[in-house]
Each structure stands twice: as structure tokens, then as C-alpha cells.
Amino acid sequence: MDVAGAGSHGPVVRPFSFRQFTERWKEGYMGRLDGKVAIITGAASGQGAAEAKLFAAEGAKVVVADLNAEGAAAVAATIGETALPFSLDVAEGASWSALVEKTLATFGKIDILINNAGVYRPLSFQETDAALMDFHFRVNVLGVFLGMKAVEGAMLANGGGAIVNTASGAGARGYPGMFAYAGSKWAVRGMSKCAAIDLASSNIRVNVLLPGLIDTPMLGSNDPDYLAQISKWPPAQRLGTVQEIAEAALYLASDAASYTMGADLAICGGLMA
């Protein structure tokens, strides 16, 4: 990353663009995922799209998976022949089975799974009903579980792998008005830690990302005045970028994190400090 002049809250980080990553990779500076095959869910936009582009620039073959088939195809098109778009419903086991089958037929193996897909409908406990709970848990919890189960066999056959599950800062502390969402993200953390222990002997590493307030389409659906207000919450005094989340996911997915298992990595501008 490029670092601009420091202000009252420290240096301002300017992440590389996908073009810059590609150029540096071609020049031999990159390649942290050379020879790897990665599945990334929720990759049609936001954090998932940034992860797909960065992973490809780092040498990986990438499956761009999303319920939004058109968006997934568009992201894959920007990457090129090393990307495979796939229309995935994370809450359906048959959809995951088809994804794994297609990935193996196309790329021959699976090294990395980034469970990034998620939904966010913030309401308080008083406003939450069973339908809202089910909505969050089907995507944010069941989807993560099904993804891990779906790739386990392929990773075992490959001698191991890396799974990165996206939780949230709301999965590490309480927040007002996020009852169902926060509950689902706490569940992701719990499942991930148990899976990390159970799969460690198989050389399958499971870790968790805890994004804070990140400038994504999901967050952008909120009122602009609200966004301006919450951007001041972190000590960094700004929202995070999708590129910064992608860099964190890259570390956990790469061999640089070979002894990192069951960890929570917070990318929050100090919000959880």
C-alpha cells in the first residue's frame, strides 16, 4: 500500500488499485497465491469483488461466486481467463455441491474458501421477529457452515487449505439496533473457532475477519447523514476500504499465515480497541 502524509490520526493509507497490483505482479513483486485456487462468495461487489481481484493479481485462479450472476460475470470479466463466475445460493447445499464440482472440473483443486457473502438488516431486539432472524441465519450462518462442509473433501484430497470466514465487529461486541445481524456474526466466530480446532490436524486452517465500518454497497444503503456520523466513530476517523479488507483476507489465505488458526483479525480503524 502507498502511505500518504500523516495527519492528526496517523498516516493515510492509499491501497493499490487492481491495475497497480497487476503491474507489480507482472514485474515479479507479487505472487503470494501462485498456483492456488480460491472460491470467494459474495464476490459480485464490495469486499468480495476486491478480494477476487487482489487474489487474481497475486496469482490465484478465482471462482467469483454470488447470487447475483450478472455481477459475478462482470467481476470475472475484469480479471480474465483465470476467473470463473458462478451463480451461488449460499443457503442451499445443492448449489454448493454444484460449485465445488464446477471448480474441480475447471481448475482441478480447491485451496482457499473465503466465506464473504452476508446480509445486513439492522433492527433492535424489540423490532426483530422470527422472519428477520431466519433471514440472517440462513445466509450468514448456514451459508458459512455449508461452504466449509462443501470444500472439506477437496481440501483433504489436496493436503490442506485455508478457510476465511467473514464475521463483523458486531460479532465481537454488542451494538444497538443490530440484534439479528450481530447474533449471526457471533455464531460465525464460534463455528470458526470450533472448526479451526477440528480441522487443524487435516492442515485446513480456519480464521475470521472482523471488518469494522467499511465503505461497501451494504453500508451505503444507509442514510447519508448516518454514514457521515458513523465515519467519526473509529479512532481512525474514517470508514475502511474494501481494499484494506482484501489485504487482510489475503494474509489469512496465504502461506504467510501457516501457523494462524482460529484467529480473529479486526480491520476496524481502532473501533474495537
XYZ file of N, CA and C in Angstrom:
819
model
N 0.828 -1.199 0.000
C 0.000 0.000 0.000
C 0.865 1.251 0.000
N 0.354 2.310 -0.583
C 1.007 3.596 -0.519
C 0.543 4.317 0.729
N 1.461 5.037 1.377
C 1.114 5.790 2.571
C 1.379 7.261 2.324
N 0.331 8.074 2.432
C 0.463 9.499 2.215
C 0.859 10.181 3.518
N 0.949 11.498 3.489
C 1.389 12.253 4.645
C 0.530 12.008 5.857
N 1.164 11.982 7.019
C 0.450 11.712 8.260
C -0.308 12.945 8.722
N -1.484 12.718 9.251
C -2.281 13.782 9.828
C -2.386 13.581 11.315
N -3.393 14.176 11.905
C -3.538 14.085 13.350
C -3.878 12.675 13.800
N -4.351 11.852 12.875
C -4.722 10.480 13.224
C -3.818 9.473 12.536
N -2.594 9.878 12.203
C -1.647 8.951 11.608
C -1.668 9.007 10.093
N -0.872 8.160 9.461
C -0.768 8.189 8.007
C -2.054 7.764 7.329
N -2.305 8.332 6.178
C -3.471 7.967 5.382
C -3.050 6.891 4.396
N -3.709 5.740 4.451
C -3.345 4.614 3.603
C -4.101 4.688 2.288
N -3.362 4.594 1.205
C -3.971 4.582 -0.123
C -3.710 3.226 -0.757
N -4.676 2.321 -0.737
C -4.460 0.985 -1.284
C -4.165 1.040 -2.771
N -3.356 0.062 -3.234
C -3.097 -0.038 -4.654
C -4.388 -0.335 -5.413
N -4.472 0.149 -6.624
C -5.579 -0.221 -7.495
C -5.315 -1.611 -8.063
N -6.341 -2.225 -8.645
C -6.158 -3.542 -9.263
C -5.125 -3.462 -10.384
N -5.128 -2.348 -11.129
C -4.138 -2.175 -12.203
C -2.714 -2.161 -11.637
N -2.524 -1.452 -10.526
C -1.202 -1.401 -9.911
C -0.772 -2.763 -9.399
N -1.729 -3.515 -8.794
C -1.405 -4.866 -8.345
C -0.965 -5.729 -9.521
N -1.722 -5.639 -10.617
C -1.407 -6.444 -11.799
C -0.040 -6.102 -12.350
N 0.272 -4.809 -12.422
C 1.563 -4.379 -12.934
C 2.703 -4.891 -12.061
N 2.551 -4.778 -10.752
C 3.598 -5.236 -9.840
C 3.750 -6.756 -9.887
N 2.615 -7.444 -10.041
C 2.678 -8.906 -10.147
C 3.472 -9.302 -11.388
N 3.198 -8.632 -12.517
C 3.911 -8.930 -13.756
C 5.395 -8.630 -13.633
N 5.712 -7.637 -12.798
C 7.116 -7.264 -12.603
C 7.824 -8.194 -11.622
N 7.068 -9.111 -11.031
C 7.668 -10.083 -10.130
C 7.602 -9.730 -8.663
N 6.874 -8.679 -8.306
C 6.795 -8.275 -6.914
C 5.732 -9.049 -6.138
N 4.788 -9.663 -6.854
C 3.650 -10.269 -6.188
C 3.732 -11.789 -6.294
N 2.585 -12.429 -6.291
C 2.557 -13.870 -6.445
C 2.414 -14.624 -5.146
N 1.806 -14.006 -4.122
C 1.663 -14.678 -2.835
C 0.674 -15.838 -2.890
N -0.112 -15.926 -3.967
C -1.058 -17.038 -4.113
C -0.802 -17.819 -5.404
N 0.410 -17.788 -5.897
C 0.737 -18.520 -7.123
C 0.333 -19.983 -7.002
N -0.391 -20.468 -8.002
C -0.776 -21.869 -8.045
C -1.979 -22.234 -7.201
N -2.560 -21.277 -6.486
C -3.705 -21.548 -5.625
C -5.022 -21.375 -6.388
N -6.051 -22.062 -5.905
C -7.415 -21.905 -6.428
C -8.295 -21.452 -5.276
N -8.976 -20.316 -5.472
C -9.769 -19.724 -4.397
C -11.216 -19.558 -4.806
N -12.126 -19.907 -3.902
C -13.550 -19.615 -4.058
C -13.880 -18.442 -3.147
N -14.513 -17.428 -3.707
C -14.890 -16.250 -2.927
C -16.375 -16.011 -3.113
N -17.134 -16.003 -2.020
C -18.572 -15.785 -2.117
C -18.901 -14.308 -1.913
N -20.065 -13.919 -2.378
C -20.441 -12.513 -2.309
C -19.476 -11.644 -3.092
N -18.983 -12.170 -4.201
C -17.882 -11.535 -4.926
C -18.330 -10.651 -6.079
N -19.623 -10.382 -6.195
C -20.098 -9.522 -7.282
C -19.876 -8.049 -6.997
N -19.593 -7.714 -5.734
C -19.399 -6.309 -5.380
C -18.680 -6.216 -4.045
N -18.343 -5.005 -3.643
C -17.820 -4.745 -2.315
C -16.568 -5.516 -1.971
N -16.527 -6.032 -0.737
C -15.347 -6.726 -0.243
C -15.008 -7.949 -1.091
N -16.022 -8.707 -1.481
C -15.777 -9.919 -2.252
C -15.149 -9.639 -3.600
N -15.616 -8.593 -4.270
C -15.046 -8.231 -5.568
C -13.600 -7.794 -5.409
N -13.324 -7.003 -4.375
C -11.948 -6.558 -4.129
C -11.041 -7.745 -3.831
N -11.546 -8.713 -3.062
C -10.763 -9.907 -2.751
C -10.491 -10.719 -4.008
N -11.501 -10.886 -4.853
C -11.322 -11.660 -6.081
C -10.244 -11.033 -6.971
N -10.286 -9.723 -7.127
C -9.312 -9.038 -7.980
C -7.905 -9.101 -7.396
N -7.789 -8.904 -6.089
C -6.474 -8.964 -5.454
C -5.903 -10.375 -5.510
N -6.723 -11.374 -5.214
C -6.241 -12.755 -5.235
C -5.761 -13.139 -6.634
N -6.500 -12.705 -7.650
C -6.092 -12.997 -9.030
C -4.766 -12.308 -9.353
N -4.614 -11.061 -8.909
C -3.367 -10.339 -9.139
C -2.199 -10.998 -8.422
N -2.500 -11.733 -7.353
C -1.468 -12.426 -6.589
C -1.205 -13.833 -7.118
N -1.820 -14.198 -8.239
C -1.505 -15.452 -8.897
C -2.527 -16.556 -8.759
N -3.627 -16.308 -8.044
C -4.624 -17.357 -7.846
C -5.604 -17.445 -9.015
N -6.134 -18.629 -9.230
C -7.315 -18.801 -10.062
C -8.516 -18.619 -9.127
N -9.489 -17.834 -9.549
C -10.537 -17.380 -8.646
C -11.920 -17.751 -9.159
N -12.743 -18.320 -8.267
C -14.155 -18.541 -8.562
C -14.928 -17.376 -7.947
N -15.552 -16.587 -8.800
C -16.309 -15.405 -8.381
C -17.753 -15.845 -8.171
N -18.115 -16.146 -6.935
C -19.423 -16.737 -6.645
C -20.348 -15.711 -6.008
N -21.577 -15.654 -6.504
C -22.553 -14.707 -5.966
C -23.938 -15.086 -6.463
N -24.958 -14.776 -5.664
C -26.334 -14.984 -6.120
C -26.629 -14.092 -7.312
N -25.970 -12.957 -7.377
C -26.073 -12.018 -8.495
C -25.178 -12.507 -9.634
N -25.735 -13.330 -10.522
C -24.954 -13.946 -11.596
C -24.369 -12.901 -12.538
N -25.136 -11.865 -12.851
C -24.660 -10.829 -13.761
C -23.475 -10.074 -13.161
N -23.582 -9.755 -11.870
C -22.486 -9.065 -11.205
C -21.247 -9.923 -11.115
N -21.415 -11.211 -10.813
C -20.275 -12.120 -10.750
C -19.581 -12.216 -12.099
N -20.358 -12.287 -13.167
C -19.776 -12.363 -14.508
C -19.000 -11.091 -14.848
N -19.514 -9.952 -14.419
C -18.839 -8.683 -14.694
C -17.497 -8.610 -13.977
N -17.467 -9.031 -12.722
C -16.207 -9.026 -11.980
C -15.216 -10.005 -12.608
N -15.687 -11.200 -12.947
C -14.815 -12.196 -13.572
C -14.254 -11.676 -14.889
N -15.051 -10.929 -15.636
C -14.603 -10.391 -16.918
C -13.458 -9.403 -16.741
N -13.464 -8.653 -15.638
C -12.366 -7.703 -15.396
C -11.076 -8.429 -15.050
N -11.183 -9.663 -14.568
C -9.996 -10.429 -14.194
C -9.433 -11.183 -15.386
N -10.324 -11.828 -16.136
C -9.863 -12.554 -17.312
C -10.020 -14.053 -17.177
N -9.190 -14.799 -17.903
C -9.374 -16.243 -18.024
C -9.067 -17.010 -16.739
N -8.441 -16.377 -15.775
C -8.161 -17.062 -14.506
C -9.327 -16.948 -13.529
N -10.437 -16.377 -13.969
C -11.616 -16.233 -13.108
C -12.799 -16.989 -13.684
N -13.558 -17.628 -12.797
C -14.756 -18.379 -13.179
C -15.948 -17.813 -12.424
N -16.934 -17.224 -13.125
C -18.134 -16.748 -12.429
C -19.077 -17.903 -12.138
N -19.791 -17.798 -11.009
C -20.734 -18.859 -10.649
C -21.873 -18.253 -9.850
N -23.110 -18.621 -10.238
C -24.294 -18.161 -9.519
C -24.545 -19.096 -8.335
N -24.324 -18.585 -7.116
C -24.376 -19.425 -5.925
C -25.399 -18.908 -4.931
N -26.246 -19.808 -4.432
C -27.115 -19.536 -3.302
C -26.474 -20.197 -2.095
N -25.846 -19.411 -1.225
C -25.048 -19.981 -0.132
C -25.888 -20.774 0.858
N -27.200 -20.540 0.885
C -28.067 -21.219 1.844
C -28.597 -22.552 1.319
N -28.145 -22.978 0.141
C -28.607 -24.228 -0.468
C -27.435 -25.180 -0.683
N -27.500 -26.343 -0.042
C -26.422 -27.307 -0.167
C -26.184 -27.767 -1.593
N -27.259 -27.926 -2.385
C -27.109 -28.372 -3.771
C -26.344 -27.351 -4.593
N -26.533 -26.080 -4.294
C -25.819 -25.029 -5.004
C -24.318 -25.094 -4.700
N -23.989 -25.357 -3.445
C -22.589 -25.516 -3.065
C -21.969 -26.743 -3.746
N -22.713 -27.835 -3.802
C -22.191 -29.050 -4.452
C -21.884 -28.794 -5.913
N -22.770 -28.064 -6.572
C -22.549 -27.733 -7.975
C -21.336 -26.831 -8.139
N -21.144 -25.906 -7.207
C -19.986 -25.011 -7.270
C -18.688 -25.783 -7.130
N -18.622 -26.670 -6.158
C -17.410 -27.459 -5.954
C -17.122 -28.323 -7.175
N -18.163 -28.966 -7.702
C -17.993 -29.806 -8.893
C -17.457 -28.994 -10.069
N -18.013 -27.798 -10.285
C -17.576 -26.942 -11.388
C -16.144 -26.461 -11.171
N -15.815 -26.110 -9.951
C -14.462 -25.636 -9.651
C -13.434 -26.722 -9.914
N -13.702 -27.927 -9.450
C -12.768 -29.031 -9.649
C -12.639 -29.383 -11.126
N -13.744 -29.331 -11.856
C -13.702 -29.636 -13.288
C -12.911 -28.583 -14.053
N -12.963 -27.338 -13.588
C -12.306 -26.237 -14.297
C -10.856 -26.052 -13.877
N -10.608 -26.068 -12.569
C -9.280 -25.732 -12.058
C -8.558 -26.902 -11.379
N -9.274 -28.012 -11.111
C -8.614 -29.210 -10.621
C -8.465 -29.352 -9.126
N -8.661 -28.282 -8.364
C -8.485 -28.372 -6.918
C -9.108 -27.152 -6.253
N -9.121 -27.166 -4.915
C -9.588 -26.018 -4.131
C -8.620 -25.831 -2.965
N -7.997 -24.673 -2.919
C -7.051 -24.368 -1.842
C -7.623 -23.409 -0.803
N -8.514 -22.509 -1.253
C -8.954 -21.401 -0.399
C -10.461 -21.216 -0.537
N -11.109 -20.978 0.590
C -12.508 -20.554 0.588
C -12.618 -19.272 1.405
N -13.174 -18.234 0.792
C -13.476 -17.001 1.502
C -14.997 -16.901 1.612
N -15.521 -17.159 2.801
C -16.965 -17.045 3.037
C -17.277 -15.576 3.337
N -17.515 -14.826 2.273
C -17.724 -13.383 2.405
C -19.193 -12.980 2.301
N -20.012 -13.777 1.645
C -21.419 -13.412 1.423
C -22.135 -13.185 2.744
N -22.953 -12.153 2.789
C -23.698 -11.878 4.009
C -24.813 -10.880 3.766
N -25.725 -10.797 4.719
C -26.836 -9.839 4.644
C -26.858 -9.014 5.921
N -27.431 -7.819 5.826
C -27.418 -6.870 6.948
C -28.715 -6.081 6.942
N -29.585 -6.369 7.914
C -30.830 -5.622 8.084
C -30.908 -5.213 9.548
N -30.361 -4.058 9.905
C -30.247 -3.690 11.315
C -31.573 -3.267 11.948
N -31.963 -3.990 12.982
C -33.125 -3.639 13.796
C -32.838 -4.024 15.247
N -33.505 -3.370 16.164
C -33.322 -3.658 17.580
C -33.979 -4.987 17.950
N -33.704 -5.453 19.174
C -34.361 -6.657 19.680
C -35.877 -6.503 19.641
N -36.369 -5.325 20.062
C -37.811 -5.095 20.106
C -38.449 -5.183 18.723
N -37.718 -4.811 17.694
C -38.256 -4.788 16.328
C -38.036 -6.096 15.575
N -37.221 -6.979 16.122
C -36.844 -8.204 15.418
C -37.898 -9.288 15.590
N -38.226 -9.947 14.481
C -39.148 -11.077 14.539
C -38.446 -12.337 14.026
N -39.157 -13.450 14.038
C -38.562 -14.722 13.641
C -38.126 -14.725 12.187
N -38.873 -14.030 11.343
C -38.522 -13.986 9.916
C -37.181 -13.290 9.703
N -36.948 -12.207 10.446
C -35.678 -11.492 10.304
C -34.525 -12.345 10.834
N -34.749 -13.050 11.927
C -33.723 -13.953 12.443
C -33.388 -15.028 11.415
N -34.412 -15.630 10.837
C -34.203 -16.681 9.845
C -33.460 -16.154 8.624
N -33.808 -14.945 8.192
C -33.158 -14.316 7.040
C -31.654 -14.194 7.274
N -31.256 -13.683 8.438
C -29.842 -13.519 8.732
C -29.127 -14.855 8.924
N -29.768 -15.773 9.624
C -29.085 -17.013 9.931
C -28.963 -17.929 8.721
N -29.902 -17.893 7.799
C -29.789 -18.732 6.607
C -28.581 -18.329 5.768
N -28.373 -17.050 5.598
C -27.248 -16.584 4.774
C -25.958 -16.522 5.588
N -25.986 -15.828 6.717
C -24.759 -15.533 7.449
C -24.208 -16.713 8.242
N -25.083 -17.638 8.651
C -24.624 -18.764 9.470
C -24.678 -20.076 8.685
N -25.867 -20.444 8.226
C -25.985 -21.690 7.451
C -25.110 -21.632 6.204
N -25.057 -20.476 5.540
C -24.240 -20.336 4.338
C -22.770 -20.594 4.602
N -22.272 -20.104 5.733
C -20.870 -20.330 6.097
C -20.634 -21.805 6.413
N -21.535 -22.405 7.170
C -21.417 -23.834 7.503
C -21.404 -24.692 6.241
N -22.373 -24.460 5.345
C -22.456 -25.263 4.124
C -21.207 -25.098 3.264
N -20.667 -23.876 3.227
C -19.452 -23.650 2.458
C -18.274 -24.446 2.998
N -18.097 -24.429 4.310
C -16.994 -25.182 4.905
C -17.155 -26.680 4.656
N -18.377 -27.184 4.816
C -18.624 -28.606 4.570
C -18.379 -28.975 3.118
N -18.768 -28.073 2.218
C -18.670 -28.375 0.791
C -17.223 -28.515 0.319
N -16.314 -27.705 0.864
C -14.926 -27.731 0.375
C -14.035 -28.677 1.173
N -14.532 -29.210 2.280
C -13.677 -30.024 3.141
C -13.048 -31.190 2.388
N -13.852 -31.948 1.647
C -13.331 -33.116 0.940
C -12.254 -32.764 -0.062
N -12.479 -31.708 -0.839
C -11.496 -31.287 -1.839
C -10.210 -30.819 -1.175
N -10.328 -30.117 -0.050
C -9.125 -29.666 0.652
C -8.371 -30.842 1.256
N -9.090 -31.820 1.788
C -8.434 -33.017 2.317
C -7.658 -33.736 1.211
N -8.274 -33.848 0.056
C -7.620 -34.511 -1.067
C -6.399 -33.735 -1.542
N -6.406 -32.440 -1.293
C -5.324 -31.560 -1.734
C -4.226 -31.412 -0.677
N -4.421 -32.041 0.476
C -3.419 -31.950 1.531
C -3.595 -30.782 2.467
N -4.729 -30.069 2.357
C -4.994 -28.951 3.253
C -5.556 -27.760 2.516
N -5.754 -26.690 3.254
C -6.315 -25.484 2.649
C -6.527 -24.413 3.699
N -7.104 -23.313 3.246
C -7.361 -22.180 4.138
C -8.792 -21.702 3.946
N -9.500 -21.547 5.055
C -10.859 -21.017 5.053
C -10.859 -19.721 5.853
N -11.406 -18.680 5.253
C -11.532 -17.395 5.933
C -13.013 -17.032 5.972
N -13.561 -16.937 7.175
C -14.970 -16.606 7.344
C -15.111 -15.148 7.765
N -15.971 -14.416 7.075
C -16.167 -13.006 7.382
C -17.250 -12.849 8.442
N -16.858 -12.397 9.610
C -17.813 -12.061 10.665
C -18.005 -10.547 10.631
N -17.791 -9.885 11.737
C -18.009 -8.440 11.805
C -17.558 -7.946 13.165
N -17.281 -6.655 13.255
C -17.064 -6.068 14.567
C -18.269 -6.270 15.463
N -19.456 -6.377 14.846
C -20.685 -6.635 15.603
C -20.743 -8.066 16.118
N -19.782 -8.893 15.703
C -19.683 -10.249 16.223
C -18.678 -10.360 17.348
N -18.183 -9.213 17.819
C -17.196 -9.221 18.891
C -17.600 -8.349 20.074
N -18.635 -7.541 19.885
C -19.151 -6.698 20.965
C -20.597 -6.359 20.647
N -21.314 -5.857 21.630
C -22.704 -5.510 21.391
C -22.857 -4.131 20.772
N -23.837 -3.994 19.900
C -24.181 -2.716 19.285
C -25.697 -2.550 19.339
N -26.181 -1.344 19.483
C -27.634 -1.132 19.465
C -28.202 -1.313 18.065
N -29.389 -1.876 17.985
C -30.104 -1.953 16.718
C -29.562 -2.949 15.722
N -28.825 -3.956 16.179
C -28.253 -4.948 15.253
C -28.494 -6.362 15.759
N -29.620 -6.623 16.376
C -29.823 -7.862 17.113
C -29.596 -9.110 16.255
N -30.333 -9.266 15.171
C -30.216 -10.476 14.353
C -28.870 -10.548 13.647
N -28.427 -9.435 13.112
C -27.153 -9.406 12.398
C -25.999 -9.761 13.333
N -25.931 -9.088 14.482
C -24.851 -9.355 15.420
C -24.893 -10.797 15.911
N -26.094 -11.300 16.194
C -26.205 -12.689 16.630
C -25.651 -13.654 15.604
N -25.924 -13.391 14.334
C -25.428 -14.278 13.275
C -23.910 -14.215 13.175
N -23.334 -13.034 13.384
C -21.889 -12.892 13.266
C -21.143 -13.463 14.475
N -21.762 -13.398 15.655
C -21.192 -14.108 16.795
C -21.169 -15.609 16.508
N -22.213 -16.109 15.877
C -22.266 -17.539 15.538
C -21.153 -17.912 14.565
N -20.872 -17.038 13.602
C -19.782 -17.303 12.651
C -18.458 -17.449 13.393
N -18.217 -16.577 14.362
C -16.972 -16.663 15.128
C -16.897 -17.978 15.900
N -17.996 -18.353 16.544
C -17.989 -19.589 17.321
C -17.768 -20.816 16.457
N -18.479 -20.891 15.331
C -18.302 -22.024 14.420
C -16.869 -22.091 13.908
N -16.317 -20.924 13.586
C -14.971 -20.875 13.009
C -13.927 -21.383 13.983
N -14.062 -20.999 15.256
C -13.086 -21.437 16.248
C -13.174 -22.946 16.477
N -14.384 -23.475 16.521
C -14.537 -24.929 16.669
C -14.018 -25.667 15.447
N -14.323 -25.167 14.264
C -13.843 -25.798 13.037
C -12.319 -25.733 12.952
N -11.735 -24.621 13.409
C -10.279 -24.495 13.386
C -9.619 -25.596 14.211
N -10.218 -25.928 15.352
C -9.682 -26.990 16.210
C -9.890 -28.359 15.561
N -11.090 -28.588 15.050
C -11.409 -29.892 14.476
C -10.627 -30.185 13.201
N -10.305 -29.152 12.419
C -9.669 -29.349 11.113
C -8.156 -29.135 11.127
N -7.616 -28.713 12.263
C -6.181 -28.415 12.317
C -5.327 -29.619 11.946
N -5.709 -30.800 12.405
C -4.922 -31.997 12.121
C -4.963 -32.387 10.646
N -5.932 -31.815 9.914
C -6.040 -32.076 8.476
C -5.355 -30.990 7.653
N -4.658 -30.079 8.337
C -3.960 -28.977 7.681
C -4.925 -28.034 6.958
N -6.139 -27.934 7.487
C -7.106 -26.956 6.980
C -7.221 -25.868 8.036
N -6.777 -24.679 7.695
C -6.778 -23.563 8.633
C -8.080 -22.770 8.498
N -8.688 -22.422 9.619
C -9.912 -21.627 9.633
C -9.667 -20.384 10.482
N -9.906 -19.217 9.899
C -9.728 -17.956 10.602
C -10.884 -17.013 10.289
N -10.940 -15.902 11.019
C -12.087 -14.999 10.939
C -11.640 -13.567 10.692
N -12.316 -12.917 9.762
C -12.155 -11.476 9.566
C -13.232 -10.745 10.361
N -12.842 -9.664 11.021
C -13.788 -8.816 11.739
C -13.737 -7.410 11.149
N -14.408 -7.187 10.027
C -14.429 -5.834 9.470
C -15.188 -4.877 10.390
N -14.702 -3.658 10.470
C -15.427 -2.619 11.179
C -16.379 -1.910 10.234
N -16.352 -0.608 10.233
C -17.222 0.185 9.365
C -16.519 0.370 8.023
N -16.954 -0.383 7.036
C -16.295 -0.430 5.736
C -17.195 0.198 4.676
N -16.605 0.953 3.793
C -17.339 1.638 2.731
C -17.710 0.629 1.646
N -18.871 0.014 1.791
C -19.354 -1.005 0.863
C -20.782 -0.678 0.436
N -21.274 -1.316 -0.644
C -22.674 -1.110 -1.033
C -23.648 -1.461 0.092
N -23.317 -2.470 0.920
C -24.194 -2.843 2.023
C -24.338 -1.689 3.010
N -23.221 -1.086 3.384
C -23.262 0.045 4.310
C -23.841 1.280 3.630
N -23.581 1.402 2.327
C -24.055 2.560 1.578
C -25.557 2.642 1.433
N -26.250 1.552 1.768
C -27.706 1.571 1.697
C -28.313 2.378 2.840
N -27.488 2.799 3.789
C -27.963 3.590 4.914
C -28.054 5.065 4.545
N -28.737 5.832 5.383
C -28.918 7.266 5.180
C -27.565 7.988 5.176
N -27.326 8.920 4.229
C -26.039 9.632 4.145
C -25.656 10.344 5.437
N -26.631 10.912 6.128
C -26.329 11.586 7.392
C -25.828 10.586 8.433
N -26.422 9.400 8.416
C -25.988 8.351 9.334
C -24.561 7.915 9.011
N -24.246 7.784 7.711
C -22.905 7.394 7.297
C -21.880 8.429 7.728
N -22.226 9.697 7.570
C -21.314 10.765 7.984
C -21.062 10.707 9.487
N -22.094 10.369 10.231
C -21.971 10.281 11.688
C -21.075 9.116 12.096
N -21.338 7.929 11.546
C -20.581 6.756 11.990
C -19.144 6.760 11.494
N -18.855 7.513 10.441
C -17.474 7.572 9.957
C -16.547 8.189 10.984
N -17.109 8.893 11.959
C -16.302 9.510 13.016
C -16.133 8.600 14.231
N -16.804 7.472 14.235
C -16.722 6.574 15.397
C -15.333 5.963 15.586
N -14.688 5.437 14.534
C -13.382 4.807 14.750
C -12.319 5.849 15.112
N -11.333 5.492 15.905
C -10.222 6.403 16.151
C -9.549 6.876 14.869
N -9.586 6.067 13.822
C -9.002 6.470 12.538
C -9.786 7.597 11.866
N -11.003 7.861 12.347
C -11.836 8.958 11.852
C -12.226 8.821 10.383
N -12.428 7.595 9.949
C -12.874 7.355 8.582
C -13.428 5.941 8.473
N -14.137 5.691 7.382
C -14.557 4.340 7.058
C -13.379 3.580 6.449
N -13.373 2.275 6.626
C -12.363 1.453 5.975
C -12.700 1.235 4.514
N -11.737 0.727 3.748
C -11.942 0.465 2.327
C -12.003 -1.039 2.068
N -12.625 -1.400 0.968
C -12.700 -2.823 0.614
C -11.312 -3.382 0.313
N -10.403 -2.535 -0.185
C -9.044 -2.994 -0.456
C -8.328 -3.391 0.827
N -8.617 -2.661 1.914
C -7.984 -2.999 3.187
C -8.499 -4.331 3.726
N -9.774 -4.625 3.498
C -10.312 -5.938 3.874
C -9.684 -7.029 3.013
N -9.533 -6.765 1.722
C -8.942 -7.749 0.819
C -7.518 -8.090 1.219
N -6.757 -7.099 1.647
C -5.381 -7.346 2.098
C -5.357 -8.261 3.319
N -6.290 -8.047 4.249
C -6.357 -8.894 5.439
C -6.741 -10.325 5.067
N -7.713 -10.462 4.151
C -8.110 -11.792 3.695
C -6.952 -12.490 2.998
N -6.183 -11.732 2.221
C -5.031 -12.298 1.522
C -4.027 -12.880 2.511
N -3.751 -12.148 3.583
C -2.806 -12.663 4.580
C -3.294 -13.991 5.158
N -4.548 -14.027 5.604
C -5.058 -15.242 6.232
C -5.139 -16.410 5.257
N -5.342 -16.123 3.972
C -5.449 -17.187 2.966
C -4.089 -17.681 2.491
N -3.055 -16.877 2.690
C -1.740 -17.196 2.139
C -0.928 -18.075 3.085
N 0.171 -18.605 2.564
C 1.051 -19.431 3.371
C 1.781 -18.623 4.443
N 1.744 -17.299 4.347
C 2.341 -16.462 5.384
C 1.645 -16.667 6.727
N 0.393 -17.137 6.681
C -0.387 -17.367 7.906
C -0.462 -18.855 8.243
N 0.581 -19.603 7.901
C 0.534 -21.059 8.048
C 0.366 -21.526 9.498
N 0.719 -20.682 10.480
C 0.564 -21.060 11.887
C -0.560 -20.275 12.557
N -1.415 -19.673 11.743
C -2.532 -18.876 12.248
C -3.813 -19.678 12.089
N -4.416 -20.060 13.215
C -5.619 -20.895 13.200
C -6.578 -20.424 14.285
N -7.836 -20.287 13.941
C -8.841 -19.885 14.913
C -8.708 -18.453 15.376
N -8.044 -17.618 14.580
C -7.781 -16.240 14.973
C -8.865 -15.293 14.478
N -9.042 -14.192 15.204
C -9.882 -13.081 14.776
C -8.971 -11.949 14.330
N -9.139 -11.473 13.113
C -8.359 -10.342 12.623
C -9.291 -9.159 12.435
N -9.149 -8.152 13.282
C -10.011 -6.970 13.237
C -9.418 -5.920 12.301
N -10.234 -5.463 11.355
C -9.860 -4.380 10.445
C -10.885 -3.292 10.661
N -10.622 -2.427 11.637
C -11.702 -1.570 12.148
C -11.268 -0.148 12.462
N -10.060 0.237 12.085
C -9.618 1.587 12.379
C -9.548 1.901 13.858
N -9.361 0.870 14.681
C -9.279 1.051 16.125
C -10.610 1.028 16.844
N -11.696 0.794 16.116
C -13.027 0.846 16.733
C -13.178 -0.179 17.848
N -12.546 -1.346 17.714
C -12.686 -2.389 18.719
C -11.583 -2.363 19.767
N -10.723 -1.331 19.695
C -9.664 -1.228 20.688
C -10.209 -0.821 22.049
